[in-house]
Amino acid sequence: MTAAISLFLFGAVTAALSLQLPLGTLRAPGSGFFPLVLGLLLMGLAASHAIRLHLARPKPAAVPTTPAAPAAPSSDGATLRVVLFMGAVVFATALLETLGYATVSFLLMLALLRILGVRKWLVSGPIALASAGLSQVVFVHWLRIPLPSGWLGL
Amino acid sequence: MLESLQYLIGGFTVAATAQNLLYCLIGAIVGTLVGILPGLGPIAGIALLIPVTFGLNPTSALIMLSGIYYGAMYGGSTTSILINVPGETASVITCIDGYKMAQQGRAGPALAIAAIGSFVAGTIAIFGLVLIAPPLAAAALAFGPPEFASLMVFGFVVLSNVTGTSLIKALIMAVVGLILGTIGLDPVTGNARFTFDTAYLLGGIEFVAVAIGVFGLGEVLVNAAKPPAQLEQRVLVPRFRDLYPTLQDLRRSIGAILRGAGIGFGVGLVPGPAPVIATYASYAVEKRLSKHPEEFGKGAIEGVAGPESANNSATQSAFIPLFVLGIPFGPVTAILLGALLIHGVTPGPLLIAEHPQLFWAVIASMYIGNFILLLLNLPFVPLFANMLRVPKKVLLPLVMLFCFTGMYSVNNSILDIWMMLGFGALGYVLRGWAYEGAPLLLGLVLGPKLEVAFRQSVMISHGDFGIFVERPVSLALLLATGVFLVFPLFKRAWRSLRPATTTAVT
């Protein structure tokens, strides 16, 4: 249901923003015409999906016999791993121009390996160093992509 | 026909240059790795390699990128057979009998038949492509904006029908993709739309960022969410001498391979994730025709030969709508369309006439690529299988680093990485909500084309929408679209009526 509502709102925002563009006429549609149609179409599809979901929802029992159990917290830490993983990449992107590609790629690899369970420094360190070095050779020296060198000049 | 063969020979002279052979080999190897390694499908694989092709001419670039596509189809079978994990979606069905054969100690024959079947079917499909593409391109010259608009609408609806489980969810994703495709300069008037006064968005949403984000990063995040214990896998690597199939294996497979080639070729011509549908159709046909249907699901070699041949054949014939109509019918060909546009080549009915060297060289490179892949996949299967020993907890960070660097390389822009991260998060959330990414990507790539075709149509007709039903081809396509839209509703209504009927009878 959250998805359908979010998509409905996305369609509504699209339609509203399209109205600020020239709509033109049916003979010569303007810039806003096509996105307006798409926005309205998305609203219609999302609304019908939301209604279907609502109708298909199992009806709750009239008198609950036992209190509903609280949602169990995620025991395997899946959400935490995904947040940490994305967080590491966000940090790496933010620091790319300052620290340079060589440093950031090493630190990113090190962080991601440890987040995914490669705990031993003697394992994660050399893997991070080797992969950062290899990507430096391939992208910077072989493909000549001007990746940021940062304050270290690497 | 004779003219086509002459052009094809010319194509071979271009494709067989040392430089193009090298790019074909690189594409085939990278494609095989992309197919083997879970977490990196052909869509993200091709998107990541697009920046690498910037220094190449369009012909070499397309030779390499298409090599990745059909290479992935070869490689995908390896993981399905050896560890029961499909490398990409078109190899899901191979798990059923391929893995059972591996458990019975017959991984070698399964891998060999998959490679031989892929080679034979790929070669047959390329012959079909040579025969069909030129006359179809000539016929497509009669297509005007209304026909193209209707064809694209038809493509979206068919793709939505066959993707995932929910038609409405797939249609929603296609519309979201179309909306994202409107960001940037209006293709007709040049007005800026939804750019929020930023120069970055004037060129529109970078489709590579969407492809890598939704398909590459999204897949990595899904895997990262799994407990560390699930990221380990045991691999039994077959020895080279165990690879040879017996004469009986070959005899049982030949019919399945030929039928798979035919099914795959036909399915590749219609919209949708052709290689995936082709494998399911082929498996169903083989099971029905088999003298030993009871063996299916328990290690029947036809269950490997048919689907593996079908997915390769469909991969090759899916190039026909892309080259001839300029309209990709699936997400991978959508990425290839984007790559062609980046290289200044616009596919469509005039491609064969305007860029014959590119068209015929790519076709010729497919023959060569198929042969290279056969050579790679038979003797080097143990080597590729060893790649599976790399633990996922090491592989996933490597894929992430490759996404990160590859994304920057497209435009040398950090903003592109932010865009990729945004779409990666979106891809992860969408998977959680069971929404498919393929219609979104197709909508994004085809959106501007659909808008131009639609607006040109109504301008031609002075605002009369009847133009879409007055022209026979357009009308036929819209009627077919209607059938595909209404069919699931009938199916649901029929299902809901059946229990009631049963109750009434009893």
Short mmCIF file of N, CA and C in Angstrom, two decimals, chain B residues 150-164 166-167 170-171 174 267 269-274 277 328-330 439 442 476-486 488:
data_model
loop_
_atom_site.label_atom_id
_atom_site.label_comp_id
_atom_site.label_asym_id
_atom_site.label_seq_id
_atom_site.Cartn_x
_atom_site.Cartn_y
_atom_site.Cartn_z
N SER B 150 2.20 3.48 -31.96
CA SER B 150 1.39 2.30 -31.59
C SER B 150 2.29 1.10 -31.29
N LEU B 151 3.36 0.96 -32.07
CA LEU B 151 4.29 -0.15 -31.85
C LEU B 151 4.93 -0.06 -30.46
N MET B 152 5.29 1.15 -30.06
CA MET B 152 5.92 1.31 -28.75
C MET B 152 4.92 1.03 -27.63
N VAL B 153 3.67 1.50 -27.81
CA VAL B 153 2.64 1.22 -26.80
C VAL B 153 2.43 -0.30 -26.71
N PHE B 154 2.37 -0.96 -27.87
CA PHE B 154 2.22 -2.42 -27.92
C PHE B 154 3.38 -3.08 -27.16
N GLY B 155 4.59 -2.60 -27.43
CA GLY B 155 5.78 -3.16 -26.77
C GLY B 155 5.70 -3.03 -25.26
N PHE B 156 5.28 -1.86 -24.78
CA PHE B 156 5.18 -1.66 -23.32
C PHE B 156 4.17 -2.62 -22.70
N VAL B 157 3.01 -2.75 -23.36
CA VAL B 157 1.96 -3.57 -22.77
C VAL B 157 2.35 -5.06 -22.79
N VAL B 158 2.96 -5.50 -23.89
CA VAL B 158 3.37 -6.92 -23.95
C VAL B 158 4.47 -7.18 -22.92
N LEU B 159 5.44 -6.27 -22.84
CA LEU B 159 6.52 -6.45 -21.85
C LEU B 159 5.93 -6.51 -20.45
N SER B 160 4.97 -5.60 -20.18
CA SER B 160 4.36 -5.57 -18.85
C SER B 160 3.60 -6.86 -18.56
N ASN B 161 3.02 -7.44 -19.61
CA ASN B 161 2.25 -8.67 -19.45
C ASN B 161 3.12 -9.86 -19.10
N VAL B 162 4.32 -9.88 -19.64
CA VAL B 162 5.16 -11.06 -19.46
C VAL B 162 6.25 -10.86 -18.42
N THR B 163 6.32 -9.65 -17.84
CA THR B 163 7.35 -9.39 -16.83
C THR B 163 6.74 -9.56 -15.45
N GLY B 164 7.39 -10.37 -14.63
CA GLY B 164 6.93 -10.52 -13.25
C GLY B 164 5.55 -11.12 -13.15
N SER B 166 2.64 -9.17 -11.89
CA SER B 166 1.51 -8.25 -11.88
C SER B 166 1.58 -7.29 -13.06
N LEU B 167 0.52 -7.31 -13.89
CA LEU B 167 0.45 -6.42 -15.06
C LEU B 167 0.45 -4.96 -14.62
N ALA B 170 3.83 -3.66 -13.47
CA ALA B 170 4.75 -3.47 -14.60
C ALA B 170 4.36 -2.23 -15.39
N LEU B 171 3.04 -2.01 -15.57
CA LEU B 171 2.60 -0.81 -16.30
C LEU B 171 2.97 0.45 -15.52
N ALA B 174 6.53 1.15 -16.12
CA ALA B 174 6.76 1.69 -17.47
C ALA B 174 6.41 3.17 -17.51
N VAL B 267 10.37 -16.02 -30.49
CA VAL B 267 10.09 -15.23 -29.29
C VAL B 267 10.94 -13.95 -29.27
N LEU B 269 11.56 -12.01 -31.56
CA LEU B 269 11.01 -10.97 -32.43
C LEU B 269 9.89 -10.18 -31.79
N VAL B 270 9.34 -10.68 -30.68
CA VAL B 270 8.22 -9.98 -30.05
C VAL B 270 8.69 -9.31 -28.76
N PRO B 271 7.95 -8.27 -28.31
CA PRO B 271 8.39 -7.55 -27.12
C PRO B 271 8.39 -8.43 -25.88
N GLY B 272 9.26 -8.09 -24.95
CA GLY B 272 9.33 -8.82 -23.70
C GLY B 272 10.74 -9.29 -23.43
N PRO B 273 10.96 -9.86 -22.24
CA PRO B 273 12.28 -10.42 -21.93
C PRO B 273 12.45 -11.74 -22.68
N ALA B 274 12.74 -11.63 -24.00
CA ALA B 274 12.69 -12.77 -24.91
C ALA B 274 13.45 -14.00 -24.42
N ILE B 277 11.45 -15.87 -21.65
CA ILE B 277 10.22 -16.51 -22.12
C ILE B 277 10.57 -17.71 -22.99
N PRO B 328 13.85 -1.06 -29.10
CA PRO B 328 14.23 -2.24 -28.33
C PRO B 328 13.00 -2.84 -27.67
N PHE B 329 12.89 -4.15 -27.69
CA PHE B 329 11.74 -4.81 -27.08
C PHE B 329 12.06 -5.36 -25.70
N GLY B 330 13.28 -5.15 -25.22
CA GLY B 330 13.66 -5.64 -23.90
C GLY B 330 14.69 -4.72 -23.28
N PRO B 439 10.66 -2.67 -17.04
CA PRO B 439 9.78 -1.71 -17.73
C PRO B 439 10.19 -0.26 -17.49
N LEU B 442 13.05 0.52 -19.87
CA LEU B 442 12.56 0.62 -21.25
C LEU B 442 11.78 1.93 -21.44
N ALA B 476 -3.94 -2.40 -36.21
CA ALA B 476 -3.66 -3.80 -35.85
C ALA B 476 -2.85 -3.86 -34.55
N LEU B 477 -1.87 -2.97 -34.43
CA LEU B 477 -1.04 -2.98 -33.22
C LEU B 477 -1.85 -2.57 -31.99
N LEU B 478 -2.75 -1.59 -32.16
CA LEU B 478 -3.57 -1.16 -31.02
C LEU B 478 -4.57 -2.24 -30.63
N LEU B 479 -5.11 -2.95 -31.63
CA LEU B 479 -6.02 -4.05 -31.31
C LEU B 479 -5.28 -5.15 -30.54
N ALA B 480 -4.07 -5.44 -31.00
CA ALA B 480 -3.26 -6.45 -30.30
C ALA B 480 -2.96 -5.98 -28.88
N THR B 481 -2.69 -4.68 -28.72
CA THR B 481 -2.44 -4.12 -27.38
C THR B 481 -3.67 -4.32 -26.50
N GLY B 482 -4.85 -4.06 -27.09
CA GLY B 482 -6.10 -4.23 -26.35
C GLY B 482 -6.26 -5.66 -25.88
N VAL B 483 -5.94 -6.61 -26.76
CA VAL B 483 -6.06 -8.03 -26.41
C VAL B 483 -5.15 -8.34 -25.22
N PHE B 484 -3.92 -7.84 -25.27
CA PHE B 484 -2.98 -8.12 -24.18
C PHE B 484 -3.41 -7.45 -22.87
N LEU B 485 -4.13 -6.33 -22.98
CA LEU B 485 -4.61 -5.66 -21.76
C LEU B 485 -5.81 -6.37 -21.17
N VAL B 486 -6.68 -6.85 -22.05
CA VAL B 486 -7.94 -7.43 -21.59
C VAL B 486 -7.77 -8.90 -21.17
N PRO B 488 -5.57 -10.65 -19.37
CA PRO B 488 -5.41 -10.98 -17.95
C PRO B 488 -6.68 -10.78 -17.14
#
